Coordinates of C-alpha atoms in Angstrom, one line a residue:
Chain I
X1 CA 64.5 121.6 -13.7
X2 CA 62.2 123.9 -11.8
X3 CA 58.9 123.1 -10.8
X4 CA 56.0 124.1 -8.6
X5 CA 53.6 122.2 -6.3
X6 CA 50.7 123.9 -4.8
X7 CA 49.0 121.8 -2.2
X8 CA 45.0 121.9 -2.0
X9 CA 43.2 122.7 -5.2
X10 CA 40.6 124.4 -3.1
X11 CA 40.8 126.1 0.0
X12 CA 37.8 127.6 1.9
X13 CA 38.0 130.1 4.7
X14 CA 35.6 132.1 6.6
X15 CA 35.6 136.3 6.4
X16 CA 38.0 137.3 8.8
X17 CA 39.9 134.2 9.1
X18 CA 43.8 133.5 8.3
X19 CA 44.5 132.8 4.7
X20 CA 47.2 130.0 4.0
X21 CA 47.7 128.9 0.3
X22 CA 50.7 126.5 0.3
X23 CA 53.3 126.4 -2.5
X24 CA 56.5 124.4 -2.6
X25 CA 59.2 124.6 -5.4
X26 CA 62.1 122.8 -6.7
X27 CA 65.0 124.4 -8.2
X28 CA 68.5 123.5 -8.8
X29 CA 69.5 127.1 -8.7
X30 CA 68.4 130.2 -6.6
X31 CA 64.7 130.6 -7.6
X32 CA 62.6 133.7 -8.2
X33 CA 59.2 133.1 -7.0
X34 CA 55.9 134.7 -7.7
X35 CA 52.2 134.7 -6.6
X36 CA 49.5 135.8 -9.2
X37 CA 46.0 136.2 -8.7
X38 CA 43.3 135.6 -11.2
X39 CA 39.7 136.9 -10.7
X40 CA 36.8 135.5 -12.6
X41 CA 36.8 136.6 -16.3
X42 CA 40.3 138.4 -15.8
X43 CA 43.8 138.1 -16.7
X44 CA 46.5 137.4 -13.8
X45 CA 47.6 140.1 -11.5
X46 CA 51.1 140.0 -9.7
X47 CA 50.3 139.8 -5.7
X48 CA 54.1 139.8 -4.8
X49 CA 57.7 138.4 -5.9
X50 CA 60.8 137.2 -4.3
X51 CA 64.1 137.7 -6.3
X52 CA 66.7 138.3 -3.5
X53 CA 67.1 140.0 0.0
X54 CA 64.6 139.9 2.4
X55 CA 62.8 136.6 2.8
X56 CA 59.5 137.8 4.0
X57 CA 57.6 139.6 1.0
X58 CA 55.0 141.9 1.4
X59 CA 52.5 142.4 -1.5
X60 CA 49.2 143.9 -2.5
X61 CA 45.8 143.5 -0.7
X62 CA 47.4 142.6 2.6
X63 CA 49.0 139.8 1.3
X64 CA 52.6 138.6 2.4
X65 CA 54.8 135.4 1.7
X66 CA 57.9 134.0 3.2
X67 CA 60.7 132.5 1.3
X68 CA 62.2 129.5 3.3
X69 CA 65.0 127.8 1.5
X70 CA 65.2 124.8 3.9
X71 CA 61.7 123.8 3.4
X72 CA 61.7 124.8 -0.2
X73 CA 58.5 126.7 0.5
X74 CA 56.9 130.0 -0.6
X75 CA 53.4 130.0 1.6
X76 CA 51.3 132.9 0.8
X77 CA 49.3 134.4 3.8
X78 CA 46.8 137.0 4.7
X79 CA 45.6 137.6 8.5
X80 CA 42.1 138.4 7.8
X81 CA 40.2 137.2 4.7
X82 CA 38.0 139.3 2.9
X83 CA 35.0 138.3 0.5
X84 CA 36.9 140.1 -2.2
X85 CA 39.7 137.7 -1.8
X86 CA 37.9 134.9 -3.7
X87 CA 39.8 133.9 -6.8
X88 CA 42.4 131.5 -8.1
X89 CA 46.0 131.7 -7.0
X90 CA 48.8 130.7 -8.8
X91 CA 52.3 130.3 -7.5
X92 CA 55.0 130.3 -10.2
X93 CA 58.8 130.0 -10.3
X94 CA 61.0 131.6 -12.8
X95 CA 63.4 129.0 -14.3
X96 CA 62.3 127.7 -17.9
X97 CA 64.8 127.3 -20.5
X98 CA 65.1 131.1 -21.2
X99 CA 63.7 132.3 -18.1
X100 CA 60.0 131.7 -18.8
X101 CA 57.6 131.1 -15.8
X102 CA 56.5 127.8 -14.5
X103 CA 53.1 127.6 -13.0
X104 CA 51.7 125.6 -10.2
X105 CA 48.1 124.2 -11.0
X106 CA 46.5 126.9 -8.8
X107 CA 44.3 127.0 -5.6
X108 CA 40.7 128.4 -5.6
X109 CA 40.1 130.5 -2.5
X110 CA 36.8 130.4 -1.5
X111 CA 35.6 133.1 1.3
X112 CA 32.3 132.3 3.2
X113 CA 30.5 135.1 5.0
Chain S
X1 CA 42.4 148.6 -14.8
X2 CA 45.2 146.7 -16.7
X3 CA 48.1 148.2 -18.9
X4 CA 48.0 145.4 -21.3
X5 CA 45.1 145.9 -23.5
X6 CA 43.7 142.9 -25.5
X7 CA 41.0 142.7 -28.1
X8 CA 38.7 141.6 -28.8
X9 CA 37.2 140.3 -25.4
X10 CA 35.4 137.7 -26.8
X11 CA 35.5 135.7 -30.5
X12 CA 33.5 133.1 -31.6
X13 CA 34.9 131.7 -35.0
X14 CA 34.2 128.7 -37.3
X15 CA 36.8 126.2 -38.1
X16 CA 37.6 127.9 -41.7
X17 CA 37.6 131.5 -40.4
X18 CA 40.9 133.7 -40.2
X19 CA 40.9 136.0 -37.2
X20 CA 43.3 138.0 -35.3
X21 CA 44.1 138.7 -31.6
X22 CA 45.7 141.7 -30.7
X23 CA 47.6 142.9 -27.8
X24 CA 49.0 146.5 -26.9
X25 CA 51.1 147.6 -24.3
X26 CA 53.0 151.1 -23.4
X27 CA 54.9 150.3 -20.6
X28 CA 58.1 150.2 -22.7
X29 CA 58.6 146.5 -22.1
X30 CA 60.6 144.7 -24.6
X31 CA 59.4 141.3 -24.0
X32 CA 55.8 139.9 -24.9
X33 CA 54.0 136.7 -24.4
X34 CA 51.0 134.5 -25.8
X35 CA 49.7 132.0 -23.3
X36 CA 46.6 129.9 -23.7
X37 CA 44.4 129.0 -20.7
X38 CA 41.9 126.3 -20.4
X39 CA 39.3 126.4 -17.7
X40 CA 40.5 125.5 -13.9
X41 CA 44.1 125.2 -15.4
X42 CA 47.2 127.4 -15.3
X43 CA 48.4 129.3 -18.3
X44 CA 50.2 127.5 -20.9
X45 CA 53.4 129.2 -22.7
X46 CA 52.9 129.5 -26.4
X47 CA 55.3 132.0 -27.7
X48 CA 57.8 134.8 -26.6
X49 CA 58.9 137.7 -28.3
X50 CA 62.2 139.5 -27.1
X51 CA 63.0 142.8 -28.6
X52 CA 60.4 142.2 -31.3
X53 CA 62.3 138.7 -32.3
X54 CA 60.4 135.4 -31.6
X55 CA 62.4 133.8 -28.8
X56 CA 60.3 130.9 -27.6
X57 CA 57.9 128.8 -29.8
X58 CA 56.5 126.0 -27.5
X59 CA 55.6 123.7 -30.4
X60 CA 52.6 125.3 -31.0
X61 CA 50.7 124.0 -34.1
X62 CA 51.2 126.2 -37.3
X63 CA 47.5 127.4 -37.4
X64 CA 48.4 129.9 -34.7
X65 CA 51.0 132.4 -36.2
X66 CA 52.4 135.3 -34.0
X67 CA 53.5 138.5 -35.1
X68 CA 55.3 141.3 -33.5
X69 CA 55.0 144.5 -35.6
X70 CA 56.6 146.8 -33.1
X71 CA 57.6 147.0 -29.4
X72 CA 54.2 147.7 -28.1
X73 CA 52.0 145.4 -30.4
X74 CA 51.6 141.6 -30.5
X75 CA 49.2 139.8 -32.8
X76 CA 48.0 136.3 -32.7
X77 CA 46.8 135.2 -36.2
X78 CA 44.4 132.3 -36.2
X79 CA 43.4 130.2 -39.2
X80 CA 41.6 126.6 -39.5
X81 CA 41.4 126.2 -35.5
X82 CA 39.8 123.1 -34.0
X83 CA 37.1 123.3 -31.4
X84 CA 39.6 122.0 -28.8
X85 CA 41.5 125.5 -29.4
X86 CA 38.6 127.0 -27.3
X87 CA 40.3 128.6 -24.6
X88 CA 41.1 132.1 -22.6
X89 CA 44.3 133.5 -24.7
X90 CA 46.3 135.9 -22.5
X91 CA 48.9 138.6 -23.4
X92 CA 51.7 139.3 -21.1
X93 CA 54.5 141.8 -21.2
X94 CA 57.6 142.1 -19.2
X95 CA 60.6 144.6 -18.9
X96 CA 62.6 141.9 -20.6
X97 CA 63.1 138.3 -20.8
X98 CA 64.7 137.9 -17.5
X99 CA 64.2 135.5 -14.5
X100 CA 63.4 138.2 -12.3
X101 CA 61.0 140.3 -14.6
X102 CA 57.4 140.0 -13.4
X103 CA 54.8 139.4 -16.2
X104 CA 52.0 141.9 -16.6
X105 CA 48.9 140.2 -18.2
X106 CA 45.8 141.7 -20.1
X107 CA 42.5 140.3 -19.4
X108 CA 42.4 138.0 -22.3
X109 CA 40.5 136.9 -25.3
X110 CA 37.9 134.4 -24.7
X111 CA 37.7 132.4 -27.9
X112 CA 35.1 129.8 -28.9
X113 CA 35.8 127.7 -32.0
X114 CA 32.5 126.2 -33.4

C-alpha cells in the first residue's frame, strides 16, 4: 500500500533562506507524486508533480522537487523564501485503491522577516 | 483565482436542517471529488464521481448524500448533521480518475453545525 511521510509538522525559515520540506513515500509500484500548497482559508493548489521522465521537477512560485527512487524521497525546495510562501504544504502520492490521492499530514511553513 | 467554484463560502446549520453544498467546474474534467478537512489536518476523501457515476464512497455516513447532475456540477446534500461534522468541505476535479491526473481544488465551504 502507498503512504507518505512528511518530516516536520512545522518549519520556520528566515526570508531569503533556503526552504526544504521533506517527503518520503512508500509504494509498491512506480509512484506518481505531488506537492500541494494551502494558504489560509483557501483550497489546495498544485505546486508540482512527478509522473515519469525527468526526476528534477520545477513547479510554480520558484519551487522544485527531486524524485530519488533510491531514497524513496520527493523533497520540496526553494532557494530563497519569501514572506508570501508562508502556508501549509502537503505531499501526496497517487495510489489508493482506484488511483485516489494519499496525503501526508502536512508541513506548516513560517517565514520570518 | 480558482477554476473550481464552490458555494456557499460559509454555512451555519442546525442539526435538524437540510442544506446543500454546490461545486462547479468548466474545465471539461470528468472526475469530481468531495473532501472533508478538519483544522490542521490533511483533506480526507469522501466521494469520487467518474463520468457522473459514483466511483468511490469512503464509508461516509448517510447524512451526507452526493449528487452529480452533469459533468460540470457536483452537490453534497446535508441532513441531520452532528457538531463533529463541522469542517472545511473541499470540492476538486481532475481530467479523469487516473493515477497521474492532478486535482484542481475549489476554495471550500466552511461548515459549522450548531
